[in-house]
PDB file of C-alpha atoms in Angstrom:
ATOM      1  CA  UNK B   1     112.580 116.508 174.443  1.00 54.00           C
ATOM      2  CA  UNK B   2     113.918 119.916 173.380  1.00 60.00           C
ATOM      3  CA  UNK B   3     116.384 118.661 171.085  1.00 70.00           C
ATOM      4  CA  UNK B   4     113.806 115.938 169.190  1.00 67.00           C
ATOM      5  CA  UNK B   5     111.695 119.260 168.542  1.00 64.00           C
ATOM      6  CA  UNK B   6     114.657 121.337 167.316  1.00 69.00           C
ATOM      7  CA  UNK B   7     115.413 118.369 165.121  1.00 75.00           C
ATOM      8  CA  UNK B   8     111.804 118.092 163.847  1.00 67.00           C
ATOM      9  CA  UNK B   9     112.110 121.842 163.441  1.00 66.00           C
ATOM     10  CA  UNK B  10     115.328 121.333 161.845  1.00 72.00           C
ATOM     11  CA  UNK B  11     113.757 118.838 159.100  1.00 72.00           C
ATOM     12  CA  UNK B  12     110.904 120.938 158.547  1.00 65.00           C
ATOM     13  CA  UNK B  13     112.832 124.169 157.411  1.00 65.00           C
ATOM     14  CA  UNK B  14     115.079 121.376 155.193  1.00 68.00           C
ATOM     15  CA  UNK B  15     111.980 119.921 153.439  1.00 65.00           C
ATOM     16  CA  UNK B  16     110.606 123.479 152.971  1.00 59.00           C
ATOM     17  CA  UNK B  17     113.705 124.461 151.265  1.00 61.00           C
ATOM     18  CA  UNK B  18     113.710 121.735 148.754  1.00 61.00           C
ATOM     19  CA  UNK B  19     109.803 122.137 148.105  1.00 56.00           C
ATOM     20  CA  UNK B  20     110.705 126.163 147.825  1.00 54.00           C
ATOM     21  CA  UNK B  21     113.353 125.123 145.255  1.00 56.00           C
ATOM     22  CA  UNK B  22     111.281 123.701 142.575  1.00 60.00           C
ATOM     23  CA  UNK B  23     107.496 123.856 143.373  1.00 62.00           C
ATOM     24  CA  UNK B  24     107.367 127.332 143.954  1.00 64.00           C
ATOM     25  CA  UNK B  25     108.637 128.318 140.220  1.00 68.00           C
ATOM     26  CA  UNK B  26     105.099 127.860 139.171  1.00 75.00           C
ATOM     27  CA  UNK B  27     104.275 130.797 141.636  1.00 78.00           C
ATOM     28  CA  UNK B  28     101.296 131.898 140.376  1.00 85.00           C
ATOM     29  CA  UNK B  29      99.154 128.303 140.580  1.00 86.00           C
ATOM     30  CA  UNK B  30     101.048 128.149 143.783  1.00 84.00           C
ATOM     31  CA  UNK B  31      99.768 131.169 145.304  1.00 88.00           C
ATOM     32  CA  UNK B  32      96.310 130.679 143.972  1.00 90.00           C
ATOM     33  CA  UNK B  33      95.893 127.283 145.076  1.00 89.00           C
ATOM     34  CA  UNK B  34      97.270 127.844 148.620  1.00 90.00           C
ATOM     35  CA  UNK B  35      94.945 131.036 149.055  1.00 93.00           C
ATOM     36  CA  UNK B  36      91.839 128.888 148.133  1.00 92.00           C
ATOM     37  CA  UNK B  37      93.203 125.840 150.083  1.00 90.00           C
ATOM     38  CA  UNK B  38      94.095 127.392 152.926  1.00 93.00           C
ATOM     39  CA  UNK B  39      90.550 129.388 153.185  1.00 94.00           C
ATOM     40  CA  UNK B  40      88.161 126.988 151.881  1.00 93.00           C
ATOM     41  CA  UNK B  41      89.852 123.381 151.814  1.00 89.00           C
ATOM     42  CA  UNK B  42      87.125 121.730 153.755  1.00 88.00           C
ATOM     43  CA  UNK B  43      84.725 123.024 150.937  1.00 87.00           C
ATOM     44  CA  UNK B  44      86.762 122.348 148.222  1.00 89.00           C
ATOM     45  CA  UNK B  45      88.044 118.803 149.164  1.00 86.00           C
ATOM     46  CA  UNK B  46      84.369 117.285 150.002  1.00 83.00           C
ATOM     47  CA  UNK B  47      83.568 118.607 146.972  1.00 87.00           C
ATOM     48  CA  UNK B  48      85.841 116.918 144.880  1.00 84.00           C
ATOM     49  CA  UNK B  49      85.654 113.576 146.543  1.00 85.00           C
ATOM     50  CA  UNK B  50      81.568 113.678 145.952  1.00 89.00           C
ATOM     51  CA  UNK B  51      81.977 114.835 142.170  1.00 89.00           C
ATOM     52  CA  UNK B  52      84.906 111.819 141.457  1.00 86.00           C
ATOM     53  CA  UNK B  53      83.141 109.477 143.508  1.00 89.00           C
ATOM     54  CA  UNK B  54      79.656 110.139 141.862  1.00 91.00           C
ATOM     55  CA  UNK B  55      81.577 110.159 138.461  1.00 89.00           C
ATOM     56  CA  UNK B  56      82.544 106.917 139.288  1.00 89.00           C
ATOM     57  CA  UNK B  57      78.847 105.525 140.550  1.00 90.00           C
ATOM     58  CA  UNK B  58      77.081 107.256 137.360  1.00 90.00           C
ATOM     59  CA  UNK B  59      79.689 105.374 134.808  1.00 89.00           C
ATOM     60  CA  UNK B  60      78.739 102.189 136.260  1.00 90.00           C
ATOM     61  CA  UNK B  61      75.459 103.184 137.139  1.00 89.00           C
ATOM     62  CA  UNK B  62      74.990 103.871 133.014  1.00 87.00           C
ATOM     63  CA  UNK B  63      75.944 100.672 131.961  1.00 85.00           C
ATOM     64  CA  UNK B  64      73.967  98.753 134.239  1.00 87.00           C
ATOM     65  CA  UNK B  65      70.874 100.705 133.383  1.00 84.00           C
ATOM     66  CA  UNK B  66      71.594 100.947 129.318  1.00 82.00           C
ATOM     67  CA  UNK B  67      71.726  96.750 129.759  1.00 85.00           C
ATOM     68  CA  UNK B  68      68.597  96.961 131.330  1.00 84.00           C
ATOM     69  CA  UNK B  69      66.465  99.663 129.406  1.00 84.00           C
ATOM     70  CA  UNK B  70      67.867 102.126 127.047  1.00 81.00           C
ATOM     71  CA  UNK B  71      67.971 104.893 127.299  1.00 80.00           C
ATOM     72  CA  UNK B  72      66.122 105.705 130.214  1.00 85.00           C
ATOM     73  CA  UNK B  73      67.936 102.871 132.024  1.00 84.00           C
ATOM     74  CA  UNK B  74      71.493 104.229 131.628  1.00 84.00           C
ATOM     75  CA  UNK B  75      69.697 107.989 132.532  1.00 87.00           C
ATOM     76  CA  UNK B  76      68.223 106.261 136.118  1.00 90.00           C
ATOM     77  CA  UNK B  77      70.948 104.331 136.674  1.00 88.00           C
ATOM     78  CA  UNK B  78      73.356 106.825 136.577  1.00 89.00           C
ATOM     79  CA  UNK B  79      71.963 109.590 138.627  1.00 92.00           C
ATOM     80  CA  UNK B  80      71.489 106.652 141.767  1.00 93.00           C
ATOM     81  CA  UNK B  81      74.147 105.063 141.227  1.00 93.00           C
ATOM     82  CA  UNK B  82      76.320 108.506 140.979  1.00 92.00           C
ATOM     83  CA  UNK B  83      74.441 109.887 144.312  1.00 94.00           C
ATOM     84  CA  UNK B  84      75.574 106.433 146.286  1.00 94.00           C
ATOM     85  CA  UNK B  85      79.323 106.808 144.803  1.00 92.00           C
ATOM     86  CA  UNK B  86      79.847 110.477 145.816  1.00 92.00           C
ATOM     87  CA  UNK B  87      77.843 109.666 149.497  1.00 92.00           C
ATOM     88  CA  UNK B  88      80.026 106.322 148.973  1.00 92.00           C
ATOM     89  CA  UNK B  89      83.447 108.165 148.341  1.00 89.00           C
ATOM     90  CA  UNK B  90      82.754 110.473 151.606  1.00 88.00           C
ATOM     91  CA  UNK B  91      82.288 107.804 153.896  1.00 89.00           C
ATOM     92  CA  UNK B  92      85.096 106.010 152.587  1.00 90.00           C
ATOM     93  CA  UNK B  93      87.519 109.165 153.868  1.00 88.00           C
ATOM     94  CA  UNK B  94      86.069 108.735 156.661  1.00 87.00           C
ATOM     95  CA  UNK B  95      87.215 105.300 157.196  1.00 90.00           C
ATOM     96  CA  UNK B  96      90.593 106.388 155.606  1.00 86.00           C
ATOM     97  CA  UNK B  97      90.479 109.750 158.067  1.00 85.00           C
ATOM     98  CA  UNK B  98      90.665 106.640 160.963  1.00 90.00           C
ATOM     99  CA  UNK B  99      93.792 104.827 159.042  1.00 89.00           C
ATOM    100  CA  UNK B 100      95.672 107.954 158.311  1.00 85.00           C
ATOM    101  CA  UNK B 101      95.230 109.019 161.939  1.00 86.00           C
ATOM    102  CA  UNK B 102      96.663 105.636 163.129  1.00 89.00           C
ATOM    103  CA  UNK B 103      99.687 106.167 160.949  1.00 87.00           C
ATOM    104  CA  UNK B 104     100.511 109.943 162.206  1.00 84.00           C
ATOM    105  CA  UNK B 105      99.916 109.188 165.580  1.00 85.00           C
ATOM    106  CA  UNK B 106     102.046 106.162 165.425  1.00 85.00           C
ATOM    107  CA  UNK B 107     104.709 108.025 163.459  1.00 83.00           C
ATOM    108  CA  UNK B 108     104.320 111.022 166.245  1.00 83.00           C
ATOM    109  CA  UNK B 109     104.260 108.677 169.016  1.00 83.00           C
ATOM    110  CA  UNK B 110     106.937 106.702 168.084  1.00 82.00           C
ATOM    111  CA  UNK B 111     108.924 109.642 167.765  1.00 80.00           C
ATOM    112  CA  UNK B 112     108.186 111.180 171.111  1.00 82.00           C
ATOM    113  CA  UNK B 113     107.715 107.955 173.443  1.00 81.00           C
ATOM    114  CA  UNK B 114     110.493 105.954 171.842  1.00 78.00           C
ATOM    115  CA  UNK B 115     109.636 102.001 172.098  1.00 78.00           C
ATOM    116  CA  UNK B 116     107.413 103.060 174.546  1.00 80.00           C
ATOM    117  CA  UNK B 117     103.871 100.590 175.230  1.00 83.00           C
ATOM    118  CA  UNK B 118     101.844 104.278 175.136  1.00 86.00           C
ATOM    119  CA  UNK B 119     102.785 104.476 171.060  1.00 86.00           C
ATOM    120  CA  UNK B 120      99.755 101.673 170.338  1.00 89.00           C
ATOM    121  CA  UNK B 121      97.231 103.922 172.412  1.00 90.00           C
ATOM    122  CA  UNK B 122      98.299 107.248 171.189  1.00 90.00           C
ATOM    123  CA  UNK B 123      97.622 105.852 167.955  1.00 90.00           C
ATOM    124  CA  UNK B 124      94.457 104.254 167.986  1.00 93.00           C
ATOM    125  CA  UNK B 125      93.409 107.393 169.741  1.00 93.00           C
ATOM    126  CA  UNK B 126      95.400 109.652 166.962  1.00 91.00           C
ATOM    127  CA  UNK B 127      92.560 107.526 164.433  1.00 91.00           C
ATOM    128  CA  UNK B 128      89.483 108.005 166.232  1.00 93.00           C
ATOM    129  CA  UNK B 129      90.408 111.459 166.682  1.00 90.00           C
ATOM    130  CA  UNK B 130      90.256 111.611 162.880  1.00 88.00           C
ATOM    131  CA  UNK B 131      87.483 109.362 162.212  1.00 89.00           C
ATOM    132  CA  UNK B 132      84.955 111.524 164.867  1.00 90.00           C
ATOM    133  CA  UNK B 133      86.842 115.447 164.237  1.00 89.00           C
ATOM    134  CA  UNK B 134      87.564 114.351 160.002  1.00 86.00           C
ATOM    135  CA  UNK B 135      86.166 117.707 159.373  1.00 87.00           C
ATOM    136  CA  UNK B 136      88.814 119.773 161.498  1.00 88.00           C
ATOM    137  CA  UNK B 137      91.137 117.203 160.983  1.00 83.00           C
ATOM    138  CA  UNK B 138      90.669 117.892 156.799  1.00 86.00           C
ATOM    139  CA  UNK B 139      90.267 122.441 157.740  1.00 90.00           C
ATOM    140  CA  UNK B 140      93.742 121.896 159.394  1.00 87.00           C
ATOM    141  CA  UNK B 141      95.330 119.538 156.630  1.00 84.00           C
ATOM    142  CA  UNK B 142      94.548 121.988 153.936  1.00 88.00           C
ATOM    143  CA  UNK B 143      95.437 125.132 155.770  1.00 91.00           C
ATOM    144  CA  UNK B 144      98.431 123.740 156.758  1.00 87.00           C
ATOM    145  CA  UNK B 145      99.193 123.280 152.754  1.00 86.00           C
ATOM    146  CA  UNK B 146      97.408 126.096 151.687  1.00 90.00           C
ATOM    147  CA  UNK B 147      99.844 128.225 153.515  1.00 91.00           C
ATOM    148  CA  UNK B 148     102.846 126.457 152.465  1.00 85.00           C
ATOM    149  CA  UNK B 149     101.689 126.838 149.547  1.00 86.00           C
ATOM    150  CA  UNK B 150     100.746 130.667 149.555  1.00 90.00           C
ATOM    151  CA  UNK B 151     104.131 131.857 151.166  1.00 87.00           C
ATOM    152  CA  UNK B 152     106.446 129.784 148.833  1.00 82.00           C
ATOM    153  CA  UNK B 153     104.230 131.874 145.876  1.00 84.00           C
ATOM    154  CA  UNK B 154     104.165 134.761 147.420  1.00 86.00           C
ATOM    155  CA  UNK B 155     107.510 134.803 148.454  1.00 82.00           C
ATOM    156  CA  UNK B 156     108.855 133.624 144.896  1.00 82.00           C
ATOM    157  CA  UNK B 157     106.589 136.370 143.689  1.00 84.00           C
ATOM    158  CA  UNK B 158     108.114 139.033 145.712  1.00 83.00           C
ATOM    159  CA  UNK B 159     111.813 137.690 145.217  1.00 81.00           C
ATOM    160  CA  UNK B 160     112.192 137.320 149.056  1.00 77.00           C
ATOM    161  CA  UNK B 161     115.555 135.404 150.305  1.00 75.00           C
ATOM    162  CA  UNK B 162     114.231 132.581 152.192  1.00 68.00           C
ATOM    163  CA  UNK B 163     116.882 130.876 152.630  1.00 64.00           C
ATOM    164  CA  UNK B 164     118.521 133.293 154.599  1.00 75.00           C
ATOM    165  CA  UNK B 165     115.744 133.332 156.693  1.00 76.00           C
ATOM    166  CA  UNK B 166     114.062 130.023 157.635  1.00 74.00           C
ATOM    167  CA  UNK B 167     112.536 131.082 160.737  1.00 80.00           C
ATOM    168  CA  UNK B 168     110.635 133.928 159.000  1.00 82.00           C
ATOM    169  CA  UNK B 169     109.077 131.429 156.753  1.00 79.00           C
ATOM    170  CA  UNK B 170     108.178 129.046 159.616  1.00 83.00           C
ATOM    171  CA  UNK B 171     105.893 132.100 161.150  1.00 88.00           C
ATOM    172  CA  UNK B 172     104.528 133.461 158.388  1.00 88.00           C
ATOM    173  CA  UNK B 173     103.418 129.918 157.423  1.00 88.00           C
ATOM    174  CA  UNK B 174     102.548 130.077 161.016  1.00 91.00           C
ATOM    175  CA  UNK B 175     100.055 132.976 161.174  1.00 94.00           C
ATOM    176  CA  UNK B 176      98.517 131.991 157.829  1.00 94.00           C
ATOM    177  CA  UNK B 177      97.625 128.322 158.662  1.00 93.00           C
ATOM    178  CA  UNK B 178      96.234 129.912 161.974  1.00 95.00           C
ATOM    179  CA  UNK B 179      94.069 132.914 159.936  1.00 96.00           C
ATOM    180  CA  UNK B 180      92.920 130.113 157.086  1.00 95.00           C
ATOM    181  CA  UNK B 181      92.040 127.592 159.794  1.00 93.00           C
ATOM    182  CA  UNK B 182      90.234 130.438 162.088  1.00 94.00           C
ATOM    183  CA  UNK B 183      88.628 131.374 159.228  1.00 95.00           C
ATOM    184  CA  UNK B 184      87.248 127.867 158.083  1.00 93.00           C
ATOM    185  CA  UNK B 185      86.470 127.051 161.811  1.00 92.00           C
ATOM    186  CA  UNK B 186      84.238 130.482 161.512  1.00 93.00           C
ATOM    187  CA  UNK B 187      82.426 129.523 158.565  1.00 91.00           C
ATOM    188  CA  UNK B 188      81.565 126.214 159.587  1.00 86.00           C
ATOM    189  CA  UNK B 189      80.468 126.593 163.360  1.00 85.00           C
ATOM    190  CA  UNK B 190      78.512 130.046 161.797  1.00 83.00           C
ATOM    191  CA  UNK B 191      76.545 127.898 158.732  1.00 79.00           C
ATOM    192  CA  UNK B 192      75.862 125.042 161.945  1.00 72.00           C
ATOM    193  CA  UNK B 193      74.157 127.539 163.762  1.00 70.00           C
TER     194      UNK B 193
END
């Protein structure tokens, strides 16, 4: 058990050094984008999904209604149409929250319990974990990147050698995923109240 974590830790600091190597030469966007990711991802990502997804709805949503009655057809049309694509498009992560949790708790189980019966349960559990906690599930996705994001840029900013010192990376990544997810966690159990 100690070794497959070493090895996962192992990997990790690998495919953090090959990110670092190219990714992080845009430090600025890098650093900008983690910060905001990594404090307001939840925010940010429904966001996005309801403004492509009613984007989406009001483009079809205009051409139904301009074929019906111009122009205040297309006008309609577009604004009900958009509201049931972007309520649309959030649902729909839901249901892909449940599929993507399958995956990673297959891929995790797998990797723990070997061939073991337990990986099929772990991973239907794993996906209704996501489907019922998407939110937390999506806070700890983005602070995860955000900070990955953030301490390559800031790092690349500073000049630090990180190479030289993979653990150091690992924690700092470390304490900011855990500040940005605190933080998110904060916000949204203190707007719920």
């Amino acid at each position: 058990m100690t070794e497959n974590i070493q090895t996962l830790f192992n990997e990790l600091v690998r495919v953090l050094e090959q990110v670092n190597s190219t990714l992080f030469d845009f430090w600025p966007v890098a650093l900008t984008v983690g910060i905001a990711l990594c404090f307001f991802g939840f925010k940010l990502f429904r966001f996005s999904v309801f403004i492509f997804g009613f984007i989406i709805g009001a483009t079809i949503g205009l051409g139904m209604g301009d074929l019906v009655m111009k122009p205040w057809g297309g006008i309609i049309g577009a604004v009900i149409v958009g509201l049931l694509g972007g309520y649309g498009f959030l649902f729909i992560i839901r249901i892909a929250g449940f599929f993507i949790g399958v995956l990673l708790g297959g891929i995790i189980g797998a990797y723990f319990l070997g061939e073991s019966v337990w990986v099929i349960p772990t991973a239907i559990f794993s996906g209704l974990c996501a489907f019922f906690l998407l939110r937390f599930f999506i806070m700890g996705s983005t602070s995860c990147w955000g900070a990955l994001l953030a301490i390559g840029g800031l790092s690349r900013l500073l000049q630090l050698p990180i190479r030289e010192h993979p653990d150091l990376l690992i924690v700092s990544e470390a304490i900011l995923f855990a500040v940005g997810l605190g933080y998110q966690i904060f916000t949204y159990k203190k707007k719920s109240q």
